[in-house]
Short mmCIF file of C-alpha atoms in Angstrom, two decimals:
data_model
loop_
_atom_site.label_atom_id
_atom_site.label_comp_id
_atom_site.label_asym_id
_atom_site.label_seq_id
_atom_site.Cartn_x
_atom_site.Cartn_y
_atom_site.Cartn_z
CA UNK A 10 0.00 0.00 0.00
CA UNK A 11 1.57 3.56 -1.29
CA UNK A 12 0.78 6.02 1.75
CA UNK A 13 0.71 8.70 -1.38
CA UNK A 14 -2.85 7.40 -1.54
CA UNK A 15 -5.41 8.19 0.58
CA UNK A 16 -8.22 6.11 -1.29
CA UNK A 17 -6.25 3.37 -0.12
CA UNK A 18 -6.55 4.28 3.40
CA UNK A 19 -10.62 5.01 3.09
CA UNK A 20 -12.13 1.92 5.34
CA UNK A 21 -15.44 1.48 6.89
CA UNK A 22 -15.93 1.61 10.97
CA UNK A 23 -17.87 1.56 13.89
CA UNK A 24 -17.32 5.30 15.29
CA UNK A 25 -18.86 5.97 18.80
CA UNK A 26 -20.97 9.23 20.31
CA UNK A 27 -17.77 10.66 21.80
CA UNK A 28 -15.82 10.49 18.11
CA UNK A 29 -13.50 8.07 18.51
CA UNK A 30 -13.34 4.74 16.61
CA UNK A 31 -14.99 1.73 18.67
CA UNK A 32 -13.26 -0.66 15.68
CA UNK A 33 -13.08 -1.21 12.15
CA UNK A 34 -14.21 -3.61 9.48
CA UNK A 35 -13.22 -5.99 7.68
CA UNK A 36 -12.04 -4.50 4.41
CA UNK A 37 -13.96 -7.38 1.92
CA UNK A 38 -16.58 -8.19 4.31
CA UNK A 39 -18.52 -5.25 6.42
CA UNK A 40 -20.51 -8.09 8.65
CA UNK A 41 -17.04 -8.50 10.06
CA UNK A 42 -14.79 -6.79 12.55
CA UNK A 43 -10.98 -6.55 10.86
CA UNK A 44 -10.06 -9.30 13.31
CA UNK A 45 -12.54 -11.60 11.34
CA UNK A 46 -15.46 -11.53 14.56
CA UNK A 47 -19.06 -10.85 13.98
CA UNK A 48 -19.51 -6.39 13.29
CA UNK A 49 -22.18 -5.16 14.95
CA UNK A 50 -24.03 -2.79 12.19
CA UNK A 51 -27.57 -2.16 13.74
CA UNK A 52 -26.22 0.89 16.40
CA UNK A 53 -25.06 -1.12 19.49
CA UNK A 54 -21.61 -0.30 18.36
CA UNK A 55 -21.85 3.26 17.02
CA UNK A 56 -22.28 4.44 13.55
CA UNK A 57 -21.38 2.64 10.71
CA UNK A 58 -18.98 5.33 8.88
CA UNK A 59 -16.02 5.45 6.29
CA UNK A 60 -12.48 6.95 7.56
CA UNK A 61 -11.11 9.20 5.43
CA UNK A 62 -7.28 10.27 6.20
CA UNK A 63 -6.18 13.75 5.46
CA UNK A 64 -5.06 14.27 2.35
CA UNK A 65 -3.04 17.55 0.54
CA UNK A 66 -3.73 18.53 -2.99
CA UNK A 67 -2.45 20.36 -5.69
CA UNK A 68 -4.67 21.71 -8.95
CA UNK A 69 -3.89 24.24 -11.80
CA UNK A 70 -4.95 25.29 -14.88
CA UNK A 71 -3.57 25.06 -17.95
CA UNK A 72 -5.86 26.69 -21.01
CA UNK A 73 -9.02 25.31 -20.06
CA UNK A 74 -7.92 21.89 -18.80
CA UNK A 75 -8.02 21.66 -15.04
CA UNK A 76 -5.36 18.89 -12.97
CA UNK A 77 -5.31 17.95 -9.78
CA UNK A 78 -2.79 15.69 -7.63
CA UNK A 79 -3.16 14.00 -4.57
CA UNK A 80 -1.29 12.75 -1.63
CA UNK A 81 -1.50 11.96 2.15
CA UNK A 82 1.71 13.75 3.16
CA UNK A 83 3.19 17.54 2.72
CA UNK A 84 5.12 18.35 -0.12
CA UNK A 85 5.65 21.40 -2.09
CA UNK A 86 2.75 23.37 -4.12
CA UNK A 87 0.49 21.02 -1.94
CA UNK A 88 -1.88 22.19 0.58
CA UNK A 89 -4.60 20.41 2.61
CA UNK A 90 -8.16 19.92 1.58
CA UNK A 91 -10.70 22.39 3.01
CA UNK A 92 -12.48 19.51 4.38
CA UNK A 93 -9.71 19.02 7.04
CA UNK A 94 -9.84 22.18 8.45
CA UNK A 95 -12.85 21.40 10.61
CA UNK A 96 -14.19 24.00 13.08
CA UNK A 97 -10.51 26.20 12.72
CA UNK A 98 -8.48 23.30 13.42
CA UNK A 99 -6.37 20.98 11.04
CA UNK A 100 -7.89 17.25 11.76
CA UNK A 101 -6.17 14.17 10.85
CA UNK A 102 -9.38 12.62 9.79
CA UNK A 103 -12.97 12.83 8.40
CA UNK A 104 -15.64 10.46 8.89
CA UNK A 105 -18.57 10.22 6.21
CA UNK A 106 -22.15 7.60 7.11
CA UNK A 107 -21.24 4.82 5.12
CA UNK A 108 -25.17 4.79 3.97
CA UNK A 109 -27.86 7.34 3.93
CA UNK A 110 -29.25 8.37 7.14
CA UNK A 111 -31.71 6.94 9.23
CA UNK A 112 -32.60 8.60 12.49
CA UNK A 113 -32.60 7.06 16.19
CA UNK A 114 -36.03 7.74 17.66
CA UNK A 115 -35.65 8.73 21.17
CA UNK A 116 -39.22 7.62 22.28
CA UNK A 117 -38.24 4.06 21.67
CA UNK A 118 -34.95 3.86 21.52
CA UNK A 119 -35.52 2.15 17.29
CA UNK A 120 -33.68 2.97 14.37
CA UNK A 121 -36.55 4.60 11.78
CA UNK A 122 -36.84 5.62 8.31
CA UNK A 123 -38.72 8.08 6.37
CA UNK A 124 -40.71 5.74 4.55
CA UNK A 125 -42.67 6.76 1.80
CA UNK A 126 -43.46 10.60 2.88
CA UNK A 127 -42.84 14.49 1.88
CA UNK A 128 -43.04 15.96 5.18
CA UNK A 129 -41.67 13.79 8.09
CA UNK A 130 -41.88 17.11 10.70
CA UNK A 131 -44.37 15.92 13.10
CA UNK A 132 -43.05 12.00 13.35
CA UNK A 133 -39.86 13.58 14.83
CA UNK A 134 -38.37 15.30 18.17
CA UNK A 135 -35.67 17.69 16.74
CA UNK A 136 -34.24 18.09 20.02
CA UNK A 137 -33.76 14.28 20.83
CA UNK A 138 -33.77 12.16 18.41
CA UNK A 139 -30.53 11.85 16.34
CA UNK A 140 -29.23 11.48 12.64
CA UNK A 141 -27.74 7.66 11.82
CA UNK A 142 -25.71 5.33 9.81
CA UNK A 143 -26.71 1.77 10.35
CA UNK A 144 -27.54 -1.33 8.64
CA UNK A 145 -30.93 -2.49 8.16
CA UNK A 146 -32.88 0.33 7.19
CA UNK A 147 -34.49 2.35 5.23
CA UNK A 148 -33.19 5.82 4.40
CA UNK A 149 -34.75 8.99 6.17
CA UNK A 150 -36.33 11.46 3.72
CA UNK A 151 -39.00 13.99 4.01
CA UNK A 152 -36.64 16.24 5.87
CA UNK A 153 -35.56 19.83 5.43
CA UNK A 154 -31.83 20.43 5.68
CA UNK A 155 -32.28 22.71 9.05
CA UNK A 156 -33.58 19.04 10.67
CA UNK A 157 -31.23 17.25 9.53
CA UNK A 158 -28.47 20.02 11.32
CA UNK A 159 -30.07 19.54 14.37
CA UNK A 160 -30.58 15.94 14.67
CA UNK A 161 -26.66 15.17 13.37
CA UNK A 162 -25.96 17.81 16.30
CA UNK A 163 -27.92 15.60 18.97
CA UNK A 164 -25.46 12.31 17.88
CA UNK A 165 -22.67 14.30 19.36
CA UNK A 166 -20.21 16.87 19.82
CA UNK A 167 -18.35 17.37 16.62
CA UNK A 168 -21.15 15.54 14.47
CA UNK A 169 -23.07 16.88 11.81
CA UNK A 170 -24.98 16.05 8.48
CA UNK A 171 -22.26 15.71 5.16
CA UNK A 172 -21.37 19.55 4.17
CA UNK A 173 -19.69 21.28 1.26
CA UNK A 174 -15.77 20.38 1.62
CA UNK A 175 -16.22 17.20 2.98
CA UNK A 176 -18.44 16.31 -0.21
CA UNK A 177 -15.92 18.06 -2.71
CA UNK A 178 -13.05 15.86 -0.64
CA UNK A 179 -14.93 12.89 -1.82
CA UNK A 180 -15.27 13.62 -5.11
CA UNK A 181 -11.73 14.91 -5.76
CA UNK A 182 -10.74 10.94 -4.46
CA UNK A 183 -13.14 9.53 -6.95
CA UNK A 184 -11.79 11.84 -9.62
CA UNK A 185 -8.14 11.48 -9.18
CA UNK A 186 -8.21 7.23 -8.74
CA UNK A 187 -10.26 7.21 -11.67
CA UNK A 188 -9.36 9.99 -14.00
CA UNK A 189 -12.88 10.54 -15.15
CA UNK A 190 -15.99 12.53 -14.41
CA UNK A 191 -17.92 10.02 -15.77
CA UNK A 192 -18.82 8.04 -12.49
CA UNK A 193 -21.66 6.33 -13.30
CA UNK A 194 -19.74 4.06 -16.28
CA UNK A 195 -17.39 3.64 -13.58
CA UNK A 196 -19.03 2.48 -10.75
CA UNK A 197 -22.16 1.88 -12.02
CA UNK A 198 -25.92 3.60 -12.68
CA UNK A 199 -26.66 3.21 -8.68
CA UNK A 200 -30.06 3.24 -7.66
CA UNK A 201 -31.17 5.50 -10.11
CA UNK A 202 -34.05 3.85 -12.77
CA UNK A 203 -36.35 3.42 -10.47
CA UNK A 204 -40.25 5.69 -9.84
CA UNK A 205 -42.26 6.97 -7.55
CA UNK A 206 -45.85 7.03 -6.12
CA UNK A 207 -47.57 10.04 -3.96
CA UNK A 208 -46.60 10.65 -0.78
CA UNK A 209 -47.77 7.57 1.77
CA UNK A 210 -46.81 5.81 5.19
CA UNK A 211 -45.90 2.54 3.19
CA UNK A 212 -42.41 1.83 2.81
CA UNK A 213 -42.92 -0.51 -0.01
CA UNK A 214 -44.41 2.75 -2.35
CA UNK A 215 -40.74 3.75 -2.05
CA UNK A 216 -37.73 2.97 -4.95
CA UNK A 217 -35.42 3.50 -1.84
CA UNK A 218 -32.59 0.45 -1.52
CA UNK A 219 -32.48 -0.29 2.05
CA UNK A 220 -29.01 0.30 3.79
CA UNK A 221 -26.07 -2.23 3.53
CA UNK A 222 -26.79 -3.69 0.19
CA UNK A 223 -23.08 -2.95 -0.39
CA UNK A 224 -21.62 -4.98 2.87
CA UNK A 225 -20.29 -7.83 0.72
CA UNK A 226 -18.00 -5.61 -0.78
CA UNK A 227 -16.37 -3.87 2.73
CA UNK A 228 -14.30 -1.21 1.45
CA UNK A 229 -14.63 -1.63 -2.22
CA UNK A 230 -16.01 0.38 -4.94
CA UNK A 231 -18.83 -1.00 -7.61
CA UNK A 232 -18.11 -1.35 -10.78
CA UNK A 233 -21.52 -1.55 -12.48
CA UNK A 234 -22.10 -5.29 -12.55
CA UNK A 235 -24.56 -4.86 -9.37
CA UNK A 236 -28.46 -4.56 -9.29
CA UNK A 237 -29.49 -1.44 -11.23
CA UNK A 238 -33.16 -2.18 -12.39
CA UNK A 239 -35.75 -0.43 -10.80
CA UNK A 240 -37.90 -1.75 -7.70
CA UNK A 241 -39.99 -1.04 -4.67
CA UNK A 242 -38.61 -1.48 -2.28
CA UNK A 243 -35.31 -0.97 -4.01
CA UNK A 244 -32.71 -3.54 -4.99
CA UNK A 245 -30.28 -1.07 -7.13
CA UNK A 246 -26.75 0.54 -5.33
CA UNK A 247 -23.27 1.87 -5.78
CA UNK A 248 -20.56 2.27 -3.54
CA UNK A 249 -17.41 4.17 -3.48
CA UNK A 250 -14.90 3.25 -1.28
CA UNK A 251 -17.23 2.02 1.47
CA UNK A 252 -19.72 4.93 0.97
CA UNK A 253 -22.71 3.54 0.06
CA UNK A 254 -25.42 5.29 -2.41
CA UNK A 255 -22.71 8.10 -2.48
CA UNK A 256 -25.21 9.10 -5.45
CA UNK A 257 -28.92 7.80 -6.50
CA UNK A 258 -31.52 6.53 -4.01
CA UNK A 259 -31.78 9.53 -2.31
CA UNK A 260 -30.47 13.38 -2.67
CA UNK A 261 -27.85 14.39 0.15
CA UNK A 262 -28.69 17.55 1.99
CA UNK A 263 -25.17 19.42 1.71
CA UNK A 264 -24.56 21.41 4.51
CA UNK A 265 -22.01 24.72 4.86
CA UNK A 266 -23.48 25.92 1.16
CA UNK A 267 -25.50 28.90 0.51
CA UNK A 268 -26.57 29.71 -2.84
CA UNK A 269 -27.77 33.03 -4.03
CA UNK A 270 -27.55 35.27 -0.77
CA UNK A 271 -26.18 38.80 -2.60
CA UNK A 272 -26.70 38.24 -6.07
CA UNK A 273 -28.48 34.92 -7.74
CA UNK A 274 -26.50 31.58 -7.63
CA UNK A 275 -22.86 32.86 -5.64
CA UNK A 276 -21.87 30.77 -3.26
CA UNK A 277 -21.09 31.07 0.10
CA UNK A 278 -19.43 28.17 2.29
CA UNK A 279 -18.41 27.01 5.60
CA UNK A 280 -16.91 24.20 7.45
CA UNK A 281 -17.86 25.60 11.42
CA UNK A 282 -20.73 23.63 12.13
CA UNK A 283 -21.51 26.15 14.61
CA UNK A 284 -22.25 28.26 11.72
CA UNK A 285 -23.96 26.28 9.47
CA UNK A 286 -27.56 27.97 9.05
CA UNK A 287 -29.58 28.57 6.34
CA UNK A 288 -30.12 31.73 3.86
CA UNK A 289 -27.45 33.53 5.08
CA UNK A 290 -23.63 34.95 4.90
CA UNK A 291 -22.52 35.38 8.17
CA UNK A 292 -19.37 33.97 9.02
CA UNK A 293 -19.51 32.12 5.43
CA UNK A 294 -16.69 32.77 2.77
CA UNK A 295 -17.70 33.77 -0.34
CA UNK A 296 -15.93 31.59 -3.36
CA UNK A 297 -16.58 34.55 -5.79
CA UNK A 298 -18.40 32.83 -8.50
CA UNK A 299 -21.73 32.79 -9.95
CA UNK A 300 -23.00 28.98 -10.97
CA UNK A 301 -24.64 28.41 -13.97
CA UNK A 302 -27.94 30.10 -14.79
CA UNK A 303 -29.37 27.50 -16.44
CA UNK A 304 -30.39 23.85 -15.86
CA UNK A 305 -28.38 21.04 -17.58
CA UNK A 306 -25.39 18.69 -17.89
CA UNK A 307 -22.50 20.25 -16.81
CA UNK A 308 -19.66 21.36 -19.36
CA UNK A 309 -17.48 23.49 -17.37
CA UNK A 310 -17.00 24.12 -13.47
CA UNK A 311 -15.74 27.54 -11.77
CA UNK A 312 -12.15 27.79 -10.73
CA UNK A 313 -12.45 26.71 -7.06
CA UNK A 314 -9.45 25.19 -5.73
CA UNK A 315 -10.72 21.63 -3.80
CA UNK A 316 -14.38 22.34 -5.44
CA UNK A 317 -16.19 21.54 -8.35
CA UNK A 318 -19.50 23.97 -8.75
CA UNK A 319 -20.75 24.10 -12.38
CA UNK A 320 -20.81 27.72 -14.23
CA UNK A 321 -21.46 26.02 -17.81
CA UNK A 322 -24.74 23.76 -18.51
CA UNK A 323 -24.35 24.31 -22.54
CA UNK A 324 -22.99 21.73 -24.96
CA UNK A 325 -22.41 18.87 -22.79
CA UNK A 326 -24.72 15.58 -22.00
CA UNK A 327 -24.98 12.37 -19.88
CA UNK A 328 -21.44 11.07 -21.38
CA UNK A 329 -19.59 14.11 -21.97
CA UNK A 330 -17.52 16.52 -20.30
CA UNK A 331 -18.68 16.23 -16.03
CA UNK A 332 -21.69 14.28 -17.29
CA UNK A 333 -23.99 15.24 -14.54
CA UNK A 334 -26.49 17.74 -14.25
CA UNK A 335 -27.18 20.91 -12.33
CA UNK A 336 -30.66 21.75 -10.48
CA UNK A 337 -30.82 25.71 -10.21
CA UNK A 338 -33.05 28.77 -8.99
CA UNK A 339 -33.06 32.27 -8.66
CA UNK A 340 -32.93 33.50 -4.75
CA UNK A 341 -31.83 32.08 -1.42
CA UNK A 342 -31.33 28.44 -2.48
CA UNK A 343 -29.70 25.15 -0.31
CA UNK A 344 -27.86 22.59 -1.37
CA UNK A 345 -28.26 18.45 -2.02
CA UNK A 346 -26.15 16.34 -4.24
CA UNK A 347 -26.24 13.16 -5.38
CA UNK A 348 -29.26 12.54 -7.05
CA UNK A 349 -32.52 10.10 -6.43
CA UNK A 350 -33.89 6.96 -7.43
CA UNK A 351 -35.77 8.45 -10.59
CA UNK A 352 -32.78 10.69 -11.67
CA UNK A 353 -31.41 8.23 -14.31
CA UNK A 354 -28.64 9.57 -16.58
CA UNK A 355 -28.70 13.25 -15.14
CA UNK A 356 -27.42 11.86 -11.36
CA UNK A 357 -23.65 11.14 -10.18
CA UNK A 358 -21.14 12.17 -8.19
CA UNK A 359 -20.87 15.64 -9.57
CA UNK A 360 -24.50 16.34 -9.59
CA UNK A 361 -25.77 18.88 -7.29
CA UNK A 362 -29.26 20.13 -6.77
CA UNK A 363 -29.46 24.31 -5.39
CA UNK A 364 -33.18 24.40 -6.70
CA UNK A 365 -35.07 24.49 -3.86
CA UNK A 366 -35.51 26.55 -0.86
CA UNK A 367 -35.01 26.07 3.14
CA UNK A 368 -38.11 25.17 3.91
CA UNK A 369 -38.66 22.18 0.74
CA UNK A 370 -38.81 18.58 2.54
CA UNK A 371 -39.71 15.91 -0.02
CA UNK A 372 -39.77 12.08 -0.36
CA UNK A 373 -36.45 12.36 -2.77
CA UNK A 374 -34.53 13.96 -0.15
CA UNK A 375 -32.39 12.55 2.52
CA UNK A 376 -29.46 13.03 4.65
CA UNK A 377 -25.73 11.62 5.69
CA UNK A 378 -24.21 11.45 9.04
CA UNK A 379 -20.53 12.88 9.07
CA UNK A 380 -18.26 14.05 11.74
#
């Protein structure tokens, strides 16, 4: 193993209320501790989340091609991902839910899912219950982002939902290993051909692929010869690197991204979870950019150091340039990536969705635990 590489270091564990590891998983096999024993996936043991070690970068531009390099130690012209500076400080480590978020229901002390619904509000207790990553169920959805902050911020000090630089870390890995936008030929559609019905209590009305589908393969990535057809309940996943449904089944809610505050569609970021709020500047840094004004596939992204926000949707499609596609609105707009389980072609690791507003909470909407 090169310790250049910090994909290679990614790996799936059990990471407890306090932030600390309880103990990790086998790399082939996720039903398994490393030392071979029986994992415990269902909560007992903490959250089921992928490691991801610290990693310096270096990007440029030459004409209008964009490079970037990675590596897990210092050297010169590097510096380290945003994602890493966490709260002010320089952290050794990031931790991403290895599946879509469920949500610990305090009244009963049961792991819960979102079911089939738009508006989730009045089945939850913001101030108890907590955001999850476990085996076994169903992802939560029906959920505005502002929930989703508060019950990641119940799990724990230093937890929170998946925000802007730790999603852009992710997808600068995936990039760099393998060299092409294109992540859906690479590790396959994902739970992405699949429909919907209305809103409704019933679990089984939903396309949604229940979490741990991908436990078989521990800390491996798809490659597109797993389930992909659509279902209800849902069959289809990816994985990269141990994080499950990284895109399809459900959109993420990114947190630390504001769209659209002082003009339509800047951007304004953070990575101090004690500032993460919604339609607002304060304390945020401003990238300086304007995304693209119009919905599409992406052809061209804004030059971001360690980010990747579209500013082009003309000329490009499912297979060419980032081939993924940008959601966008005028006005004070929030952030989800991903895709859903109906997004087909137009979903993927690059795709990002700053359509809606604060208050939107919808069936195609989810969450991901991070710390």
């Amino acid at each position: 193993m090169s310790i250049h590489k910090p994909w290679e270091q990614m790996k799936r564990c059990l990471l407890k209320a306090d932030g600390t590891v309880n103990y990790y998983l086998d790399p082939t096999d996720s039903t398994k501790k490393a030392d071979g024993s029986a994992a415990t996936l269902t909560g007992a043991d903490g959250n089921v989340m992928v490691e991801i070690p610290k990693f310096y970068f270096k990007y440029w531009k030459n004409g209008d091609k964009f490079y970037w390099r990675v590596r897990t130690t210092p050297y010169s012209g590097y510096k380290v991902h945003p994602a890493f500076i966490k709260n002010g400080v320089e952290v050794d480590y990031r931790y991403i839910g290895a599946y879509d978020a469920c949500y610990l229901d305090a009244t009963d002390s049961t792991y819960k899912a979102g079911l089939n619904l738009d508006d989730m509000t009045s089945n939850l207790d913001l101030a108890n219950d907590k955001l999850a990553s476990v085996s076994g169920v169903y992802p939560l959805v029906g959920v505005t982002r502002d929930e989703c902050r508060d019950l990641a911020a119940n799990v724990g000090t230093g937890f929170r939902q998946q925000d802007f630089w730790l999603t852009c870390a992710v997808q600068m890995l995936y990039l760099v290993e393998y060299g092409t936008f294109y992540s859906q030929n690479e590790l396959g559609d994902g739970n992405t051909n699949g429909s919907y019905v209305g809103s409704s209590s019933s679990q089984s009305d939903s396309p949604h692929t229940v979490a741990g589908a991908s436990n078989a393969l521990g800390n491996a990535s798809t490659d597109g010869t797993q389930p992909s057809a659509g279902a209800k309940p849902g069959t289809a996943y990816m994985s990269y690197r141990g994080i499950e449904n990284f895109f399809g089944n459900c959109w993420n809610w990114v947190d630390g991204f504001n769209i659209g505050i002082v003009v339509d569609r800047d951007a304004f970021v953070s990575n101090n979870d004690a500032d993460f709020a919604d339609n607002t500047s304060t304390n945020y840094t401003d990238l300086g950019i304007t995304m693209a004004s119009a919905n599409g596939y992406v052809q061209n992204i804004a030059d971001v150091p360690g980010a990747f926000l579209p500013n082009d949707t003309t000329g490009a499609s499912s297979s060419t340039y980032l081939t993924d596609y940008l959601f966008q609105n005028t006005g004070n707009r929030v952030a989800l990536c991903g895709g859903y389980a109906a997004n087909g072609a137009n979903a993927g690791a690059f795709a990002w969705h700053v359509y809606d507003s604060s208050s939107r909470a919808n069936r195609f909407f989810g969450a991901r635990l991070a710390f």
